[in-house]
Coordinates of N, CA, C and O in Angstrom, one line a residue:
M1 N -19.9 -3.3 -10.1 CA -18.9 -4.3 -10.1 C -19.5 -5.6 -10.7 O -20.6 -6.0 -10.5
R2 N -18.6 -6.2 -11.6 CA -19.1 -7.4 -12.3 C -18.4 -8.6 -11.5 O -17.3 -8.6 -11.3
Y3 N -19.2 -9.5 -11.2 CA -18.9 -10.7 -10.5 C -18.4 -11.9 -11.3 O -17.9 -12.9 -10.8
D4 N -18.5 -11.7 -12.7 CA -18.0 -12.7 -13.5 C -16.6 -12.5 -14.0 O -16.0 -13.3 -14.7
E5 N -15.9 -11.4 -13.4 CA -14.6 -11.2 -13.7 C -13.8 -11.9 -12.7 O -14.2 -12.2 -11.6
P6 N -12.5 -12.2 -13.0 CA -11.6 -12.8 -11.9 C -11.6 -11.9 -10.8 O -11.6 -10.6 -10.9
A7 N -11.5 -12.5 -9.5 CA -11.4 -11.7 -8.4 C -10.2 -10.7 -8.4 O -10.3 -9.6 -7.8
S8 N -9.1 -11.1 -9.0 CA -7.9 -10.2 -9.1 C -8.3 -8.9 -9.8 O -7.7 -7.9 -9.5
N9 N -9.2 -8.8 -10.7 CA -9.6 -7.7 -11.5 C -10.7 -6.9 -10.6 O -10.6 -5.7 -10.6
R10 N -11.5 -7.6 -10.0 CA -12.6 -7.0 -9.3 C -12.0 -6.2 -8.1 O -12.7 -5.2 -7.7
F11 N -11.1 -6.7 -7.4 CA -10.7 -6.2 -6.0 C -9.4 -5.5 -6.0 O -8.9 -5.0 -5.1
S12 N -8.7 -5.5 -7.2 CA -7.4 -4.9 -7.2 C -7.3 -3.5 -6.8 O -6.2 -3.1 -6.2
D13 N -8.4 -2.8 -6.9 CA -8.2 -1.3 -6.5 C -9.2 -1.0 -5.2 O -9.4 0.2 -5.0
K14 N -9.6 -2.0 -4.5 CA -10.5 -1.7 -3.5 C -9.9 -1.7 -2.1 O -10.3 -0.8 -1.3
M15 N -8.8 -2.4 -1.8 CA -8.2 -2.4 -0.6 C -7.1 -1.4 -0.7 O -6.2 -1.7 -1.6
R16 N -7.0 -0.3 0.1 CA -5.9 0.7 0.0 C -5.5 1.2 1.3 O -6.4 1.2 2.2
L17 N -4.3 1.6 1.3 CA -3.8 2.3 2.4 C -4.3 3.8 2.4 O -4.6 4.3 1.4
T18 N -4.3 4.5 3.5 CA -4.6 5.9 3.5 C -3.5 6.6 2.7 O -2.3 6.2 2.5
N19 N -3.8 7.9 2.2 CA -2.8 8.8 1.5 C -1.7 9.0 2.5 O -0.5 9.1 2.1
F20 N -2.0 9.1 3.8 CA -0.9 9.5 4.8 C 0.1 8.3 4.8 O 1.3 8.6 4.7
S21 N -0.2 7.0 4.8 CA 0.7 5.9 4.8 C 1.4 6.0 3.4 O 2.7 5.7 3.3
D22 N 0.8 6.2 2.3 CA 1.3 6.3 1.0 C 2.4 7.3 0.9 O 3.6 7.1 0.5
Y23 N 2.1 8.5 1.5 CA 3.0 9.6 1.5 C 4.2 9.3 2.4 O 5.5 9.7 2.1
A24 N 4.0 8.7 3.5 CA 5.1 8.3 4.5 C 6.1 7.3 3.7 O 7.3 7.5 3.9
L25 N 5.6 6.3 3.1 CA 6.5 5.4 2.4 C 7.2 6.1 1.3 O 8.4 5.8 1.1
R26 N 6.6 6.9 0.6 CA 7.2 7.7 -0.6 C 8.4 8.6 0.0 O 9.4 8.7 -0.6
M27 N 8.0 9.3 1.2 CA 9.0 10.1 1.9 C 10.2 9.3 2.3 O 11.4 9.7 2.0
L28 N 10.0 8.2 2.8 CA 11.1 7.3 3.3 C 11.9 6.8 2.1 O 13.1 6.7 2.1
M29 N 11.2 6.5 1.0 CA 12.0 6.0 -0.2 C 12.8 7.1 -0.8 O 14.0 7.0 -1.2
Y30 N 12.3 8.4 -0.7 CA 13.1 9.6 -1.3 C 14.3 9.8 -0.3 O 15.4 10.1 -0.8
A31 N 14.0 9.8 0.9 CA 15.2 9.9 2.0 C 16.2 8.9 1.7 O 17.4 9.2 1.9
A32 N 15.8 7.7 1.5 CA 16.8 6.6 1.3 C 17.6 6.8 0.1 O 18.8 6.6 0.1
S33 N 17.0 7.4 -1.0 CA 17.6 7.6 -2.3 C 18.7 8.8 -2.1 O 19.7 8.8 -2.8
A34 N 18.5 9.6 -1.1 CA 19.4 10.7 -0.9 C 20.7 10.3 -0.1 O 21.6 11.1 -0.1
G35 N 20.7 9.2 0.4 CA 21.9 8.7 1.2 C 22.1 9.7 2.4 O 21.1 9.9 3.2
D36 N 23.2 10.2 2.5 CA 23.6 11.0 3.7 C 23.1 12.5 3.5 O 23.2 13.3 4.4
R37 N 22.7 12.9 2.2 CA 22.3 14.2 1.9 C 21.0 14.4 2.6 O 20.1 13.6 2.7
L38 N 20.7 15.7 3.2 CA 19.5 16.0 3.8 C 18.4 16.4 2.8 O 18.9 17.1 1.8
I39 N 17.2 15.9 2.9 CA 16.1 16.3 2.0 C 15.3 17.3 2.7 O 15.3 17.4 4.0
T40 N 14.5 18.1 2.1 CA 13.6 19.0 2.6 C 12.1 18.7 2.3 O 11.9 18.0 1.3
I41 N 11.3 19.2 3.0 CA 9.8 19.1 2.7 C 9.4 19.7 1.4 O 8.9 19.1 0.6
E42 N 10.0 20.9 1.2 CA 9.9 21.6 -0.1 C 10.3 20.7 -1.2 O 9.5 20.6 -2.3
E43 N 11.5 20.2 -1.2 CA 12.1 19.3 -2.3 C 11.2 18.2 -2.5 O 10.8 17.8 -3.7
T44 N 10.8 17.5 -1.4 CA 10.0 16.3 -1.6 C 8.7 16.6 -2.1 O 8.0 15.9 -2.9
S45 N 8.0 17.7 -1.8 CA 6.8 18.2 -2.3 C 6.9 18.3 -3.8 O 5.9 17.9 -4.5
R46 N 8.0 19.0 -4.2 CA 8.1 19.1 -5.8 C 8.3 17.8 -6.4 O 7.7 17.5 -7.5
V47 N 9.1 16.9 -5.8 CA 9.3 15.6 -6.5 C 8.1 14.8 -6.8 O 7.8 14.3 -7.8
Y48 N 7.1 14.8 -5.7 CA 6.0 14.0 -5.8 C 4.7 14.8 -6.2 O 3.6 14.2 -6.2
N49 N 4.8 16.1 -6.3 CA 3.7 17.0 -6.5 C 2.6 16.8 -5.4 O 1.4 16.5 -5.7
L50 N 3.2 16.9 -4.1 CA 2.2 16.7 -3.0 C 2.2 18.0 -2.2 O 3.1 18.7 -2.3
S51 N 1.2 18.1 -1.4 CA 1.1 19.3 -0.5 C 2.2 19.3 0.4 O 2.4 18.3 1.2
R52 N 2.8 20.5 0.8 CA 3.8 20.6 1.8 C 3.2 20.4 3.1 O 3.8 19.9 4.0
T53 N 2.0 20.9 3.3 CA 1.3 20.7 4.6 C 1.0 19.3 5.0 O 1.4 18.9 6.1
H54 N 0.6 18.4 4.0 CA 0.5 17.0 4.3 C 1.9 16.4 4.6 O 2.0 15.6 5.5
L55 N 2.9 16.8 3.8 CA 4.2 16.2 4.0 C 4.9 16.6 5.3 O 5.6 15.8 5.9
N56 N 4.5 17.8 5.8 CA 5.0 18.3 7.1 C 4.4 17.4 8.2 O 5.2 16.9 9.1
K57 N 3.1 17.0 8.2 CA 2.4 16.1 9.1 C 3.2 14.7 9.0 O 3.4 14.1 10.1
V58 N 3.3 14.2 7.8 CA 4.0 12.9 7.5 C 5.4 12.9 8.2 O 5.8 12.0 8.9
A59 N 6.2 14.0 7.9 CA 7.5 14.1 8.4 C 7.5 14.1 9.9 O 8.3 13.4 10.6
N60 N 6.6 14.8 10.6 CA 6.6 14.8 12.0 C 6.2 13.4 12.5 O 6.9 13.1 13.6
T61 N 5.2 12.7 12.0 CA 5.0 11.4 12.4 C 6.3 10.5 12.2 O 6.5 9.7 13.2
L62 N 6.9 10.5 11.1 CA 8.0 9.6 10.9 C 9.2 10.0 11.8 O 9.9 9.1 12.2
T63 N 9.3 11.3 12.1 CA 10.4 11.8 13.1 C 10.0 11.3 14.5 O 10.9 10.7 15.1
R64 N 8.8 11.4 14.9 CA 8.4 11.0 16.2 C 8.5 9.4 16.4 O 8.8 8.8 17.5
G65 N 8.3 8.7 15.2 CA 8.4 7.3 15.2 C 9.8 6.8 15.1 O 10.0 5.6 15.2
G66 N 10.8 7.6 15.0 CA 12.2 7.3 14.8 C 12.7 6.8 13.6 O 13.7 6.1 13.4
Y67 N 11.9 7.1 12.5 CA 12.3 6.7 11.2 C 13.1 7.8 10.4 O 13.9 7.5 9.5
L68 N 12.8 9.1 10.7 CA 13.5 10.3 10.2 C 14.1 10.9 11.3 O 13.6 11.0 12.4
R69 N 15.2 11.6 11.0 CA 15.8 12.7 12.0 C 15.7 14.0 11.4 O 16.0 14.1 10.1
A70 N 15.4 15.0 12.1 CA 15.2 16.3 11.7 C 16.5 17.1 12.1 O 16.9 17.0 13.2
V71 N 17.1 17.9 11.2 CA 18.2 18.8 11.4 C 17.6 20.2 11.2 O 17.2 20.6 10.2
R72 N 17.8 21.0 12.3 CA 17.2 22.4 12.2 C 18.2 23.3 11.7 O 19.4 23.1 11.6
G73 N 17.7 24.4 11.3 CA 18.6 25.5 10.8 C 18.5 25.8 9.3 O 17.7 25.1 8.6
R74 N 19.2 26.7 8.8 CA 19.1 27.2 7.5 C 19.5 26.1 6.4 O 19.0 25.8 5.4
S75 N 20.5 25.3 6.8 CA 20.9 24.1 6.0 C 20.3 22.8 6.5 O 20.8 21.7 6.2
G76 N 19.2 22.9 7.3 CA 18.7 21.7 7.8 C 17.8 20.9 6.9 O 17.8 21.2 5.7
G77 N 17.2 19.8 7.3 CA 16.4 19.0 6.6 C 16.1 17.7 7.3 O 16.3 17.6 8.6
L78 N 15.9 16.7 6.5 CA 15.6 15.4 7.0 C 16.4 14.3 6.5 O 16.8 14.5 5.3
A79 N 16.7 13.3 7.2 CA 17.4 12.2 6.8 C 16.9 10.9 7.5 O 16.3 11.0 8.6
L80 N 17.2 9.7 7.0 CA 16.8 8.6 7.7 C 17.5 8.5 9.0 O 18.6 8.7 9.2
A81 N 16.8 8.0 10.1 CA 17.3 7.9 11.3 C 17.8 6.4 11.6 O 18.5 6.3 12.5
R82 N 17.5 5.6 10.7 CA 18.0 4.2 10.8 C 18.4 3.7 9.4 O 18.1 4.4 8.4
R83 N 19.2 2.7 9.3 CA 19.7 2.1 8.0 C 18.3 1.7 7.3 O 17.4 1.1 7.9
P84 N 18.2 1.7 6.0 CA 17.1 1.2 5.2 C 16.8 -0.3 5.6 O 15.5 -0.7 5.6
E85 N 17.8 -1.0 5.9 CA 17.6 -2.4 6.2 C 16.9 -2.6 7.5 O 16.3 -3.7 7.8
A86 N 16.9 -1.6 8.4 CA 16.3 -1.7 9.7 C 14.9 -1.1 9.7 O 14.3 -1.1 10.8
I87 N 14.4 -0.7 8.6 CA 13.0 -0.1 8.5 C 12.0 -1.0 7.9 O 12.2 -1.1 6.6
R88 N 11.3 -1.7 8.7 CA 10.4 -2.7 8.0 C 9.0 -1.9 7.5 O 8.6 -1.1 8.3
I89 N 8.7 -2.3 6.4 CA 7.4 -1.6 5.8 C 6.3 -1.8 6.7 O 5.4 -0.9 6.9
G90 N 6.0 -3.0 7.2 CA 5.0 -3.2 8.1 C 4.9 -2.3 9.3 O 3.8 -1.9 9.7
D91 N 6.0 -2.0 9.9 CA 6.1 -1.2 11.1 C 5.7 0.3 10.7 O 4.9 0.9 11.5
V92 N 6.1 0.7 9.5 CA 5.8 2.0 9.1 C 4.3 2.2 8.9 O 3.7 3.1 9.3
V93 N 3.7 1.2 8.1 CA 2.2 1.1 8.0 C 1.4 1.1 9.3 O 0.4 1.8 9.4
R94 N 1.9 0.3 10.2 CA 1.2 0.2 11.5 C 1.3 1.6 12.3 O 0.4 2.0 12.9
L95 N 2.4 2.3 12.0 CA 2.6 3.6 12.6 C 1.6 4.7 12.0 O 1.0 5.5 12.6
T96 N 1.4 4.5 10.7 CA 0.7 5.5 9.9 C -0.8 5.3 9.7 O -1.5 6.2 9.3
E97 N -1.1 4.1 9.8 CA -2.6 3.7 9.6 C -3.4 3.9 10.9 O -2.9 3.3 11.8
P98 N -4.4 4.5 10.8 CA -5.3 4.6 12.0 C -5.8 3.3 12.5 O -5.9 3.1 13.7
D99 N -6.1 2.4 11.7 CA -6.6 1.1 12.1 C -6.7 0.1 10.9 O -6.5 0.5 9.8
F100 N -6.9 -1.1 11.2 CA -7.2 -2.1 10.1 C -8.6 -2.6 10.3 O -8.8 -3.9 10.2
A101 N -9.5 -1.8 10.5 CA -10.8 -2.2 10.7 C -11.5 -2.5 9.3 O -12.1 -1.7 8.7
L102 N -11.3 -3.7 8.8 CA -11.8 -4.1 7.5 C -13.2 -4.3 7.5 O -13.9 -4.1 6.4
V103 N -13.8 -4.6 8.6 CA -15.3 -4.8 8.7 C -15.8 -4.2 10.1 O -14.9 -3.9 10.9
E104 N -17.1 -3.8 10.2 CA -17.5 -3.0 11.3 C -17.2 -3.7 12.7 O -16.8 -2.9 13.6
C105 N -17.2 -5.0 12.7 CA -17.0 -5.6 14.0 C -15.5 -5.3 14.5 O -15.2 -5.6 15.7
F106 N -14.6 -4.9 13.7 CA -13.3 -4.6 14.1 C -13.2 -3.3 14.8 O -12.2 -2.9 15.4
S107 N -14.2 -2.4 14.5 CA -14.2 -1.0 15.0 C -14.8 -0.9 16.4 O -15.7 -1.7 16.8
T108 N -14.4 0.2 17.1 CA -15.0 0.4 18.4 C -16.4 1.0 18.0 O -16.6 1.6 16.9
G109 N -17.4 0.8 18.8 CA -18.9 1.2 18.6 C -19.5 0.2 17.6 O -20.5 0.6 17.0
N110 N -19.0 -1.0 17.4 CA -19.5 -2.0 16.6 C -21.0 -2.2 17.0 O -21.3 -2.4 18.2
Q111 N -21.9 -2.2 16.1 CA -23.3 -2.5 16.3 C -23.8 -3.6 15.4 O -25.1 -3.8 15.4
C112 N -23.1 -4.4 14.9 CA -23.5 -5.4 14.1 C -24.2 -6.5 14.8 O -23.7 -6.9 15.9
V113 N -25.4 -6.9 14.4 CA -26.2 -8.0 15.1 C -25.6 -9.2 15.0 O -26.1 -10.2 15.7
L114 N -24.7 -9.5 14.1 CA -24.1 -10.8 13.9 C -22.8 -11.1 14.7 O -22.3 -12.2 14.6
T115 N -22.4 -10.1 15.5 CA -21.1 -10.2 16.0 C -20.9 -11.5 16.8 O -19.9 -12.0 16.8
R116 N -21.9 -11.8 17.6 CA -21.7 -12.9 18.6 C -21.5 -14.3 17.8 O -21.0 -15.2 18.4
C117 N -22.0 -14.3 16.6 CA -22.0 -15.7 15.9 C -21.3 -15.6 14.5 O -21.3 -16.6 13.8
C118 N -20.9 -14.4 14.0 CA -20.4 -14.2 12.7 C -19.1 -14.9 12.5 O -18.2 -15.0 13.4
K119 N -19.0 -15.5 11.3 CA -17.7 -16.3 10.9 C -16.8 -15.4 10.1 O -15.7 -15.7 9.8
L120 N -17.4 -14.2 9.6 CA -16.7 -13.3 8.7 C -15.5 -12.7 9.3 O -14.5 -12.5 8.7
S121 N -15.7 -12.3 10.5 CA -14.6 -11.6 11.3 C -13.3 -12.4 11.3 O -12.2 -11.9 11.3
G122 N -13.4 -13.8 11.5 CA -12.2 -14.7 11.5 C -11.6 -14.6 10.2 O -10.3 -14.6 10.1
V123 N -12.3 -14.6 9.1 CA -11.7 -14.6 7.7 C -11.0 -13.3 7.6 O -9.9 -13.3 7.0
M124 N -11.7 -12.2 8.0 CA -11.1 -10.9 7.8 C -9.8 -10.7 8.6 O -8.8 -10.0 8.2
S125 N -9.9 -11.1 9.8 CA -8.8 -11.1 10.7 C -7.6 -11.8 10.2 O -6.5 -11.2 10.1
E126 N -7.8 -12.9 9.6 CA -6.8 -13.8 8.9 C -6.2 -12.9 7.7 O -4.9 -12.9 7.5
A127 N -7.1 -12.4 7.0 CA -6.6 -11.6 5.8 C -5.8 -10.4 6.3 O -4.6 -10.2 5.6
A128 N -6.1 -9.7 7.2 CA -5.4 -8.5 7.8 C -4.1 -9.1 8.2 O -3.1 -8.4 8.0
A129 N -4.0 -10.1 8.9 CA -2.8 -10.7 9.5 C -1.8 -11.0 8.3 O -0.7 -10.8 8.3
S130 N -2.3 -11.6 7.3 CA -1.5 -12.0 6.1 C -1.0 -10.7 5.5 O 0.2 -10.7 5.0
F131 N -1.8 -9.7 5.3 CA -1.4 -8.4 4.7 C -0.2 -7.9 5.5 O 0.9 -7.6 4.9
Q132 N -0.4 -7.8 6.9 CA 0.6 -7.3 7.7 C 1.9 -8.2 7.6 O 3.1 -7.6 7.6
A133 N 1.8 -9.4 7.6 CA 2.9 -10.4 7.5 C 3.7 -10.1 6.3 O 4.9 -10.1 6.3
T134 N 3.0 -10.0 5.2 CA 3.7 -9.6 3.9 C 4.5 -8.4 4.0 O 5.6 -8.3 3.6
L135 N 3.8 -7.3 4.5 CA 4.6 -6.1 4.7 C 5.8 -6.2 5.6 O 6.9 -5.6 5.4
D136 N 5.7 -7.0 6.6 CA 6.8 -7.2 7.5 C 8.0 -7.9 6.9 O 9.1 -7.9 7.5
R137 N 7.7 -8.6 5.8 CA 8.9 -9.4 5.2 C 9.7 -8.4 4.3 O 10.9 -8.7 3.9
Y138 N 9.4 -7.2 4.1 CA 10.2 -6.2 3.3 C 10.6 -5.0 4.2 O 9.9 -4.6 5.1
T139 N 11.7 -4.6 3.8 CA 12.4 -3.3 4.5 C 12.4 -2.2 3.3 O 12.3 -2.5 2.1
L140 N 12.7 -1.0 3.9 CA 13.0 0.1 3.0 C 14.0 -0.2 2.0 O 14.0 0.3 0.7
A141 N 15.0 -1.0 2.4 CA 16.1 -1.3 1.4 C 15.6 -2.1 0.2 O 16.2 -2.0 -0.9
D142 N 14.5 -2.9 0.4 CA 13.9 -3.6 -0.7 C 13.2 -2.8 -1.6 O 13.1 -3.2 -2.8
I143 N 12.7 -1.7 -1.3 CA 11.9 -0.8 -2.2 C 12.6 0.5 -2.5 O 12.1 1.4 -3.3
A144 N 13.8 0.7 -2.0 CA 14.6 2.0 -2.3 C 15.0 2.1 -3.7 O 15.1 1.1 -4.5
L145 N 15.0 3.4 -4.1 CA 15.3 3.7 -5.5 C 16.6 4.5 -5.5 O 17.1 5.0 -4.6
E146 N 17.1 4.8 -6.7 CA 18.3 5.5 -6.9 C 17.8 6.9 -7.2 O 16.8 7.2 -7.7
P147 N 18.7 8.0 -6.9 CA 18.4 9.3 -7.3 C 17.9 9.4 -8.8 O 17.0 10.3 -9.0
R148 N 18.6 8.8 -9.6 CA 18.2 9.0 -11.0 C 16.8 8.5 -11.4 O 16.2 9.0 -12.3
D149 N 16.2 7.6 -10.5 CA 14.8 7.3 -10.7 C 13.9 8.4 -10.4 O 12.8 8.5 -11.0
F150 N 14.4 9.3 -9.6 CA 13.5 10.6 -9.4 C 13.8 11.7 -10.3 O 12.9 12.5 -10.7
F151 N 15.0 11.8 -10.7 CA 15.5 13.0 -11.5 C 16.1 12.7 -12.9 O 16.4 13.6 -13.6
G152 N 16.3 11.5 -13.1 CA 17.0 11.3 -14.5 C 18.5 11.8 -14.3 O 19.2 11.4 -13.3
D153 N 18.9 12.5 -15.2 CA 20.3 13.0 -15.1 C 20.4 14.3 -14.4 O 21.5 14.7 -14.0
R154 N 19.4 15.0 -14.1 CA 19.4 16.3 -13.3 C 19.3 15.9 -11.8 O 18.2 15.3 -11.4
L155 N 20.2 16.4 -11.0 CA 20.1 16.3 -9.5 C 19.4 17.4 -9.0 O 19.3 18.5 -9.6
P156 N 18.8 17.1 -7.8 CA 18.2 18.3 -7.1 C 19.2 19.5 -6.8 O 20.4 19.2 -6.6
T157 N 18.8 20.7 -6.9 CA 19.7 21.8 -6.7 C 20.6 21.6 -5.6 O 21.8 21.9 -5.7
R158 N 20.1 21.3 -4.4 CA 20.9 21.2 -3.2 C 22.1 20.2 -3.4 O 23.2 20.4 -3.0
Q159 N 21.7 19.0 -4.0 CA 22.7 18.0 -4.2 C 23.8 18.4 -5.2 O 25.0 18.2 -4.9
R160 N 23.3 19.1 -6.3 CA 24.2 19.6 -7.3 C 25.2 20.6 -6.6 O 26.4 20.6 -6.9
D161 N 24.7 21.5 -5.9 CA 25.6 22.5 -5.2 C 26.5 21.8 -4.2 O 27.7 22.2 -4.2
E162 N 26.2 20.8 -3.5 CA 27.1 20.1 -2.6 C 28.1 19.4 -3.4 O 29.3 19.4 -3.0
E163 N 27.9 18.8 -4.5 CA 28.8 18.1 -5.3 C 29.8 19.0 -6.0 O 31.0 18.7 -6.1
A164 N 29.3 20.2 -6.4 CA 30.2 21.2 -7.0 C 31.2 21.7 -6.0 O 32.3 21.9 -6.3
A165 N 30.8 21.8 -4.8 CA 31.6 22.4 -3.7 C 32.6 21.4 -3.1 O 33.7 21.8 -2.5
A166 N 32.4 20.0 -3.4 CA 33.2 19.1 -2.8 C 34.6 19.1 -3.5 O 34.7 19.2 -4.7
P167 N 35.7 18.8 -2.7 CA 37.0 18.8 -3.3 C 37.1 17.5 -4.3 O 36.5 16.4 -3.9
A168 N 37.8 17.7 -5.5 CA 37.8 16.6 -6.3 C 38.9 15.6 -6.1 O 39.8 15.7 -5.3

């Protein structure tokens, strides 16, 4: 790492969420774009080119957290359990991130010899709080996309079939 670069360049790719949180936010964005139409894990997997196994785990967590609702059966799928305006990004990230242990002293089992006198933990705690406060200012409605953003002019098969069957 070069320290003569601006900090924005040096650290822009260093702080990241887990893939699990990334996939959860993407799944919610996709569900929001579908409106009332049910989405499936298979369909979401194809859209994002992600593992169905990972998306199953994500969907289970989001369903248990009250962000998605699951409909069982042959024509089943997933849909938002709340309006996009009611889903705060910060809440989703807190649900899906295992912790915000930016430094060792935030973790259980901390063995840092500086813990009792360290001033770094206060700075990092403030940074984590700012990060979470920023995420709390946004909802799924703020980041939602349109179906065309995912598919261009071609709709997913299930939606195309539903629209063809709808009375004109």
